[in-house]
mmCIF file of C-alpha atoms in Angstrom:
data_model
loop_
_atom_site.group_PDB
_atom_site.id
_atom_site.type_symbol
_atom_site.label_atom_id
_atom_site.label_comp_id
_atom_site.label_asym_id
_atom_site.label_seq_id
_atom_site.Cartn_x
_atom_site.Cartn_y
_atom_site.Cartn_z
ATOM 1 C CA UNK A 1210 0.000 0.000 0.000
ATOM 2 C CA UNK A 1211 1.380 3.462 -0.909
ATOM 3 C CA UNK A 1212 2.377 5.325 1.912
ATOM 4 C CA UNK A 1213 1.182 9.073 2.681
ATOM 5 C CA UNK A 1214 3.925 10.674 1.723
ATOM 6 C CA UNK A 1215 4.173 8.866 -1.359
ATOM 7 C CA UNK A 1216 0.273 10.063 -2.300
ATOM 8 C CA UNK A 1217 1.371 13.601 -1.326
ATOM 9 C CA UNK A 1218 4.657 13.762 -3.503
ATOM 10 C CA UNK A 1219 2.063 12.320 -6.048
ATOM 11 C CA UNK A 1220 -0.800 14.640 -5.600
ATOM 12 C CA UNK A 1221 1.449 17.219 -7.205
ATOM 13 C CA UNK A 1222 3.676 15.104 -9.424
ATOM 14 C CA UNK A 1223 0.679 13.943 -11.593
ATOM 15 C CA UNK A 1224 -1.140 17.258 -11.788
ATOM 16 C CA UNK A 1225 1.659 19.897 -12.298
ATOM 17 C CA UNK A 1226 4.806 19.817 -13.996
ATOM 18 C CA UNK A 1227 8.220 20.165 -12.722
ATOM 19 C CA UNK A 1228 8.919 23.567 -10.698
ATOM 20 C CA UNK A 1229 5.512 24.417 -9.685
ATOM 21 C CA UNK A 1230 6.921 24.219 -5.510
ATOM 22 C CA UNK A 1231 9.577 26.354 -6.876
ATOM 23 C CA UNK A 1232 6.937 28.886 -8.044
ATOM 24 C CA UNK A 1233 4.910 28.858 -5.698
ATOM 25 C CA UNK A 1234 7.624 28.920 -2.854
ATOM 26 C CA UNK A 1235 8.134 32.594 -4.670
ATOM 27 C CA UNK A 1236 4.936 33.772 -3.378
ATOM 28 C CA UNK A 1237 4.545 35.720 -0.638
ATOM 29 C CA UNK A 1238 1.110 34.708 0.862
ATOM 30 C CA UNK A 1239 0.343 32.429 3.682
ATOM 31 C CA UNK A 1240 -1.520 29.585 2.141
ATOM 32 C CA UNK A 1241 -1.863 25.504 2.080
ATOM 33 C CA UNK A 1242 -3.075 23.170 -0.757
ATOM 34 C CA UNK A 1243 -5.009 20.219 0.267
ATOM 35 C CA UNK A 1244 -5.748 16.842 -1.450
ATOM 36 C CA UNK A 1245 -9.841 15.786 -0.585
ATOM 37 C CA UNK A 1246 -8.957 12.601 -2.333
ATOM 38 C CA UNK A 1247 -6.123 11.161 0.162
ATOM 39 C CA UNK A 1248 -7.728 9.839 3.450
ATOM 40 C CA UNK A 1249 -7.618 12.969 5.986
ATOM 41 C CA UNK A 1250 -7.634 15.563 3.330
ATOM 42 C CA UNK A 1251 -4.161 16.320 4.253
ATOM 43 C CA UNK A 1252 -1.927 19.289 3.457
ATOM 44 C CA UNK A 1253 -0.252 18.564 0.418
ATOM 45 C CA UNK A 1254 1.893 22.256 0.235
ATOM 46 C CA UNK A 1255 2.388 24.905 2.677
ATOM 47 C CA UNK A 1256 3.978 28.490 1.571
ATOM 48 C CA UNK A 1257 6.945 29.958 3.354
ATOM 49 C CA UNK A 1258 4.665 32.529 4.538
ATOM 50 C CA UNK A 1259 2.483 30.165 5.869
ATOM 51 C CA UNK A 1260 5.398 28.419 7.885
ATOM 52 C CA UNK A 1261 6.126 31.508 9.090
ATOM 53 C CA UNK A 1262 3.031 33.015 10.626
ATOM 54 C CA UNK A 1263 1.885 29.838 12.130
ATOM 55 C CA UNK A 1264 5.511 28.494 13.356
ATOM 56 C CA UNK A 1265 6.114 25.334 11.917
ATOM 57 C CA UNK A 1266 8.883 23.593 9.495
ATOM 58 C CA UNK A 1267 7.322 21.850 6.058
ATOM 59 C CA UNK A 1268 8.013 18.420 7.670
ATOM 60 C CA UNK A 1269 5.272 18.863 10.715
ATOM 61 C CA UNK A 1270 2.806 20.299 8.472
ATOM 62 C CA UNK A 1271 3.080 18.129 5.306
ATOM 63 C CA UNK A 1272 0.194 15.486 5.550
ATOM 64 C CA UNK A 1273 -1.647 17.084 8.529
ATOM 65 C CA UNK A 1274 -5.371 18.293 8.321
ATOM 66 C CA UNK A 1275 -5.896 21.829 9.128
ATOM 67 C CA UNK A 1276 -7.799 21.391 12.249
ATOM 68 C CA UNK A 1277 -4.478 20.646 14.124
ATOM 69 C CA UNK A 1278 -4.581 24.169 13.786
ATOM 70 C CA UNK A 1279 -7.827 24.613 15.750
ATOM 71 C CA UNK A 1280 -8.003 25.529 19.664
ATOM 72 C CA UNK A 1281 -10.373 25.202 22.260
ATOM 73 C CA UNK A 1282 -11.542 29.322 21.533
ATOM 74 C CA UNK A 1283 -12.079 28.088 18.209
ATOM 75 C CA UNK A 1284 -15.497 28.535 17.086
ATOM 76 C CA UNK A 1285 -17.288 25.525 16.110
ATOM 77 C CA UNK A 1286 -19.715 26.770 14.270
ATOM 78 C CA UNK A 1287 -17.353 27.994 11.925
ATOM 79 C CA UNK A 1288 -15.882 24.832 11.667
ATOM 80 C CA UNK A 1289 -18.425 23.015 10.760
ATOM 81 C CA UNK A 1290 -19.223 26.001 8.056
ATOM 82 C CA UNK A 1291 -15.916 25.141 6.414
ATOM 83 C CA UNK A 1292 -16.614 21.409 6.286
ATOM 84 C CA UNK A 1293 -20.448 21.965 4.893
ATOM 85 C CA UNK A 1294 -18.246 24.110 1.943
ATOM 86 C CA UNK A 1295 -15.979 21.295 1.269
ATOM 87 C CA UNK A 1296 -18.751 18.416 1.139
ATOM 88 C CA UNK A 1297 -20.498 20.856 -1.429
ATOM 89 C CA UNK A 1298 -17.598 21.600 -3.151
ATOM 90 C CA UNK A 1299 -17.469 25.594 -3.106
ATOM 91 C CA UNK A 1300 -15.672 28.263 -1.698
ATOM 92 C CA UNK A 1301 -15.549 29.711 1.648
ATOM 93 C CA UNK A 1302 -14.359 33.126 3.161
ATOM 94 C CA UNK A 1303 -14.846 33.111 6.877
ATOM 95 C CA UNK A 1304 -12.978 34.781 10.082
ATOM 96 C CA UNK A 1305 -11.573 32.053 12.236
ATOM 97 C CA UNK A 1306 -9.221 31.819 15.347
ATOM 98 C CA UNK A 1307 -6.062 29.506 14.767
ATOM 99 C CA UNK A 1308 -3.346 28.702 17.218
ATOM 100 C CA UNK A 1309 0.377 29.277 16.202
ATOM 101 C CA UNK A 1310 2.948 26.295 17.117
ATOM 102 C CA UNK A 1311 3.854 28.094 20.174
ATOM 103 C CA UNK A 1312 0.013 28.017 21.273
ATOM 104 C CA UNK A 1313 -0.796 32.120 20.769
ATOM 105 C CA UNK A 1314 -4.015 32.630 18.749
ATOM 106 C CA UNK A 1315 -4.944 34.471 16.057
ATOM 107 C CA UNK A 1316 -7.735 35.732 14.178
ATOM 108 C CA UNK A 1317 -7.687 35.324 10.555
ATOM 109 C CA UNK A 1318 -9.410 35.530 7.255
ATOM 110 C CA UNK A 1319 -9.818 32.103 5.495
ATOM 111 C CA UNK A 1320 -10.347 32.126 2.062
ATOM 112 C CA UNK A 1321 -10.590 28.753 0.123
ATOM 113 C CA UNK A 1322 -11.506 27.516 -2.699
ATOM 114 C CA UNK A 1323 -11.713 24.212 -5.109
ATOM 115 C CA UNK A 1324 -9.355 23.730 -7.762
ATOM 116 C CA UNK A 1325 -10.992 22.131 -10.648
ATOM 117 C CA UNK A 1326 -9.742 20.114 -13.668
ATOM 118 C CA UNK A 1327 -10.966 21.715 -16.446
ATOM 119 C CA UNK A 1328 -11.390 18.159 -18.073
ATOM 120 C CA UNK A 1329 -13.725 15.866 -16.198
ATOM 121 C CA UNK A 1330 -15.087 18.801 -13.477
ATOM 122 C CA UNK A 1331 -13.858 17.034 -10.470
ATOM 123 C CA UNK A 1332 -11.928 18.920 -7.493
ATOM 124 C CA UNK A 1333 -8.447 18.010 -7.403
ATOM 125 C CA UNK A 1334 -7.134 20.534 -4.529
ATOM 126 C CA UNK A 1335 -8.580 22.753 -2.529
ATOM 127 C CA UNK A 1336 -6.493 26.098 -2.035
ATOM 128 C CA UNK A 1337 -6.748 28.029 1.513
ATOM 129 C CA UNK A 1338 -5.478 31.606 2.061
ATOM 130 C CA UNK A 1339 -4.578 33.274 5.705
ATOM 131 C CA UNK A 1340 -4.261 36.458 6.166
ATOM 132 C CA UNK A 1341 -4.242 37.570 9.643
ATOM 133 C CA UNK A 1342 -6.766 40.110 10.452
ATOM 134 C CA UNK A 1343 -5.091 43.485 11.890
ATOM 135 C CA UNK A 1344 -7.722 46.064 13.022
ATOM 136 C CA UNK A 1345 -7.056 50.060 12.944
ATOM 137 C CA UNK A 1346 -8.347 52.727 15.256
ATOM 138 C CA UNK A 1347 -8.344 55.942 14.888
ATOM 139 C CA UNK A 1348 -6.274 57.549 17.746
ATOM 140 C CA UNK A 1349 -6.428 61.006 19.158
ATOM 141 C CA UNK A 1350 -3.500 61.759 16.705
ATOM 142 C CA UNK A 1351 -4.906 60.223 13.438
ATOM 143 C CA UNK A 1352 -4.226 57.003 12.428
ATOM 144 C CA UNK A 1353 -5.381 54.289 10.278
ATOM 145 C CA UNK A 1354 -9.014 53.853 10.715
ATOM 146 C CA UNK A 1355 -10.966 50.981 10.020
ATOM 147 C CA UNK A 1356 -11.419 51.388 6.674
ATOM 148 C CA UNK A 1357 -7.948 52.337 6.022
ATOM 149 C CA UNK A 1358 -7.877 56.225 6.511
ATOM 150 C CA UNK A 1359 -4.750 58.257 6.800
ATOM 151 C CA UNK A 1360 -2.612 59.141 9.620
ATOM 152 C CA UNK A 1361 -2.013 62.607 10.075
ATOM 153 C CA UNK A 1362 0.511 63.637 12.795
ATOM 154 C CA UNK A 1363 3.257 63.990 10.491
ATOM 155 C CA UNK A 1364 3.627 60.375 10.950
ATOM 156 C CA UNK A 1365 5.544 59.520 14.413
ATOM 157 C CA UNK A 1366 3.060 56.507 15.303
ATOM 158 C CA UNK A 1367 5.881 53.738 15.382
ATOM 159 C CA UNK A 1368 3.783 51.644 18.223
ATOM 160 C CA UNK A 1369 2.306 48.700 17.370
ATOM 161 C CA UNK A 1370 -0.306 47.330 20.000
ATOM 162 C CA UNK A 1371 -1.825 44.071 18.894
ATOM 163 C CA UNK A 1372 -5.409 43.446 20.485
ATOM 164 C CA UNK A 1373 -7.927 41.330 20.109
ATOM 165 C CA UNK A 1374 -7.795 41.437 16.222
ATOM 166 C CA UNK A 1375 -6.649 45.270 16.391
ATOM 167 C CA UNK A 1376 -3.099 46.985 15.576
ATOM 168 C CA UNK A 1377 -2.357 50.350 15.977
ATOM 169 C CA UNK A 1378 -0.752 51.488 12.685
ATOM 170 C CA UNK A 1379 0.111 55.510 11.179
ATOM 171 C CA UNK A 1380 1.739 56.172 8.122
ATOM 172 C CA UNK A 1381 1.965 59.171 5.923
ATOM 173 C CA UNK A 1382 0.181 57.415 2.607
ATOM 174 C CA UNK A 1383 -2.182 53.987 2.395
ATOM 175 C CA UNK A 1384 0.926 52.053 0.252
ATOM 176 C CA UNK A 1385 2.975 52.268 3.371
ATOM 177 C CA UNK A 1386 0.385 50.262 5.370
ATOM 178 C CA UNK A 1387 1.023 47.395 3.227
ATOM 179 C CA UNK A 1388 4.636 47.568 3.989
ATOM 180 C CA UNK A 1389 3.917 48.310 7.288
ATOM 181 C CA UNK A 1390 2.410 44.423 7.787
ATOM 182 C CA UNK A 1391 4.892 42.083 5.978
ATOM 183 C CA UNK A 1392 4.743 38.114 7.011
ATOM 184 C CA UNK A 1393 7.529 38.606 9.423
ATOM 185 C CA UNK A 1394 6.456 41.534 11.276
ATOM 186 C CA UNK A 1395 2.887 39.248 11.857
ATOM 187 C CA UNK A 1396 4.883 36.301 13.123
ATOM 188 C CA UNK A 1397 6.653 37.432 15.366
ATOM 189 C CA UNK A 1398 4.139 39.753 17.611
ATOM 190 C CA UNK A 1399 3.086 39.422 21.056
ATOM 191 C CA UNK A 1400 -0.474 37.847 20.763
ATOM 192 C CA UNK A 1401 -0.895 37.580 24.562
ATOM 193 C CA UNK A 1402 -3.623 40.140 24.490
ATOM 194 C CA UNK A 1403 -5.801 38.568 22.189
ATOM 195 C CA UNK A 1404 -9.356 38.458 22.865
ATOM 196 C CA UNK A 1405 -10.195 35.093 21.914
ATOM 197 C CA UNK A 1406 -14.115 35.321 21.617
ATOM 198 C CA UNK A 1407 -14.333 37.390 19.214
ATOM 199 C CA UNK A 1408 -16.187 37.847 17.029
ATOM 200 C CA UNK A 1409 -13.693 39.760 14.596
ATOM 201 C CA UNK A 1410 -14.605 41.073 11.469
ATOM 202 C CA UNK A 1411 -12.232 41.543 8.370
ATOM 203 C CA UNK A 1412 -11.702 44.859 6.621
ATOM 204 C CA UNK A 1413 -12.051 45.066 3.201
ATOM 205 C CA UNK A 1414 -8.220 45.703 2.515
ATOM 206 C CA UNK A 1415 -7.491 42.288 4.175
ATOM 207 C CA UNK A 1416 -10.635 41.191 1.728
ATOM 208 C CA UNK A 1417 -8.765 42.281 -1.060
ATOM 209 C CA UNK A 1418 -5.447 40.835 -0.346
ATOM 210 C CA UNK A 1419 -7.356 37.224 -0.164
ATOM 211 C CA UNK A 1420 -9.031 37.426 -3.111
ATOM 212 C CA UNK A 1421 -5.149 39.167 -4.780
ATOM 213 C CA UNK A 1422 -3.678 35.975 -3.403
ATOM 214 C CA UNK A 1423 -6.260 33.633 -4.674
ATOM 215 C CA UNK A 1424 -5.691 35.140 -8.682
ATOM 216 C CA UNK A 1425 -1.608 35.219 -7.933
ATOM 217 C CA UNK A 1426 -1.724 31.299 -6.830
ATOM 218 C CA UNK A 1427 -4.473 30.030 -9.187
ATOM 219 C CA UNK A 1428 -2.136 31.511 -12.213
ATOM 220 C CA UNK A 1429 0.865 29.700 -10.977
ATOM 221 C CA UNK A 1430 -1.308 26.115 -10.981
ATOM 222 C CA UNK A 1431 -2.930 27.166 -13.860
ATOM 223 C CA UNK A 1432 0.127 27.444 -15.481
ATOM 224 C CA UNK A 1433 2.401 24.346 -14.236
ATOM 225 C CA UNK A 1434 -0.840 22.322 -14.871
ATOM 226 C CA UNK A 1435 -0.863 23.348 -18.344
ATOM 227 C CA UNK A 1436 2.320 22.607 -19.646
ATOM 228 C CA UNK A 1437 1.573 18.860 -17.807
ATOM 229 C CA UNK A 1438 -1.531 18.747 -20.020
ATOM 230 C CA UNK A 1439 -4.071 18.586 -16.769
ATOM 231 C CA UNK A 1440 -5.447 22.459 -16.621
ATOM 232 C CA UNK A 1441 -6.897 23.500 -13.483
ATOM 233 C CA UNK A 1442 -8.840 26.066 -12.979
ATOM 234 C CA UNK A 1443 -10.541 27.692 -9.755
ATOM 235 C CA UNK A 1444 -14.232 27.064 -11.744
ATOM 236 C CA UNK A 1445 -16.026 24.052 -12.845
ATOM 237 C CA UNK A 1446 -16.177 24.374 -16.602
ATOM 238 C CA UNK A 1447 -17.110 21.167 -16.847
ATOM 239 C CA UNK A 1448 -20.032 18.514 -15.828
ATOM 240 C CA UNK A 1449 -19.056 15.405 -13.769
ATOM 241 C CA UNK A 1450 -20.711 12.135 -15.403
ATOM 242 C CA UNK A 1451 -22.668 12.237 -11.800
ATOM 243 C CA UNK A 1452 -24.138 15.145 -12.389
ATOM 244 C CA UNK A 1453 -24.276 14.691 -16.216
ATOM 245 C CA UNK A 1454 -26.563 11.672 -14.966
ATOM 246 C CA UNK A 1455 -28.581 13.701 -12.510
ATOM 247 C CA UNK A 1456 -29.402 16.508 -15.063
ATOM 248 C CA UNK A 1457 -30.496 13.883 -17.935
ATOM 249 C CA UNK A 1458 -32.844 12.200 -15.271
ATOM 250 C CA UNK A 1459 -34.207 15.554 -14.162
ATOM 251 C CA UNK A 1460 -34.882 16.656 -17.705
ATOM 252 C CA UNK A 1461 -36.516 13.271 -18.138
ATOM 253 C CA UNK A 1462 -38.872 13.490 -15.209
ATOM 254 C CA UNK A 1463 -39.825 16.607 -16.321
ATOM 255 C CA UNK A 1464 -40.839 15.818 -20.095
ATOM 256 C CA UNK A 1465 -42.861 12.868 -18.306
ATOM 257 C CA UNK A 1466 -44.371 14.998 -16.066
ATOM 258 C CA UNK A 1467 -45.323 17.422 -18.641
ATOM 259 C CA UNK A 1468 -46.449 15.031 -21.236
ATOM 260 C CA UNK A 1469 -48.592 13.401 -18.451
ATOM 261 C CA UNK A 1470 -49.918 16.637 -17.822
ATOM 262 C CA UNK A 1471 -50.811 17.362 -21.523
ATOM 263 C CA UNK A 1472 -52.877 14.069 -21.426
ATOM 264 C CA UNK A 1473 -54.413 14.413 -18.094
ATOM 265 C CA UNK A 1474 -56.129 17.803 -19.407
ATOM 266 C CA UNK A 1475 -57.288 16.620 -22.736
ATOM 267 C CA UNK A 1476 -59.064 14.154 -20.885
ATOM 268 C CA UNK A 1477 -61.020 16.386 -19.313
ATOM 269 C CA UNK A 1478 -61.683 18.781 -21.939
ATOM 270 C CA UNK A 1479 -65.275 19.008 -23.049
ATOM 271 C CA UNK A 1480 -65.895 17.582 -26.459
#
């Protein structure tokens, strides 16, 4: 019997062509790749940037589910909204609290979505973005607000205060924000005053860098997929035979139950 590792290494031999790790290693967005089709749906590739916000080496991760990333503040509800999306096969982009190696938590954005092959239909991956959720506030000397509004005290903010979901970031011009929260500086911040209930809401900039990252990783697969001859593609262009089946049998039913219809009412049409 093939071991795990040996349906992992395979899970991206067989789709994409040589170099695709290398590409996507280039990347600089926390994100995993999962296989639905290997028992456990295990992590099949985990970014750098992933690594690096959450804490871990490849080796730990490699052929874990995600929920070893779960905690006992994580909501369950939300859980079980991720797994509903993955039985149904669709996308997903939810705020959920995740536990670095060290045991800190984290709120986060979690974007995923299927990857298709573009030949039969079927999902052959499913892609999952994080990107930790930072919250402004406007302070009594300007600031970043919530929905990303400028600083203006000349700019001498330099303190960042990380609670509950919230960071205190200034900055002379919105392009320095996104400089201003680079994978490193994420990792490596005290989450100790994290309020763990939450709920904490996203703001559309962090919206925005998902769906960025989504486009930016989908080309790369797109692309290494290609040139194996197996597209991919993050939409179903193409029926299943299941639900090829189930459409013919629905169009039958109703013909039948319109032709039986039809007849039923000339029946009872006066002559």
């Amino acid at each position: 019997m093939e071991s795990q590792l040996g349906l992992i290494d395979k899970s991206f031999n067989v789709k994409y062509s040589d170099g695709v790790r290398e590409a996507l290693d280039e990347l600089p967005d926390s994100f995993t790749i999962t296989d639905p089709s290997i028992s456990g749906h295990p992590i099949v590739y985990a970014s750098r940037g992933f690594l690096k916000v959450f804490g871990y080496s490849k080796n730990e991760v490699l052929g874990k589910n995600g929920r070893v990333f779960q905690g006992p503040k994580t909501n369950r509800r939300s859980v079980m909204a991720i797994r509903e999306a993955i039985r149904e096969e669709r996308g997903i982009q939810i705020s959920l609290l995740n536990y670095r190696k060290d045991g800190t938590p984290f709120w986060m954005l979690f974007n995923m979505c299927p990857v298709y092959s573009e030949k039969d239909g079927r999902v052959v991956h499913f892609l999952g973005i994080q990107v930790p959720i930072l919250r402004r506030r406007n302070s009594l000397g300007g600031g970043i607000g919530r929905n990303g509004g400028v600083c203006y005290d000349g700019g001498n903010c330099r303190e960042y205060v990380y609670k509950c979901c919230r960071r205190e970031v200034c900055s002379n011009s919105i392009m320095e924000v996104d400089r201003a929260l680079p994978v490193d500086a994420v990792s490596g911040l005290d989450h100790t005053e994290v309020d763990v209930e939450g709920p904490c809401e996203a703001s559309d900039q962090e919206k925005t860098k998902a769906s960025v990252a989504v486009n930016n990783i989908m080309s790369v697969l797109a692309n290494y997929s290609e040139l194996n001859g197996r597209l991919v593609s993050d939409r179903r262009c193409c029926q299943s035979a299941t639900s090829l089946l189930s459409a013919s049998l629905n169009i039958s039913f109703e013909l039948t139950h319109t032709y039986q219809t039809c007849q039923l009412s000339m029946q009872v049409m006066p002559s």
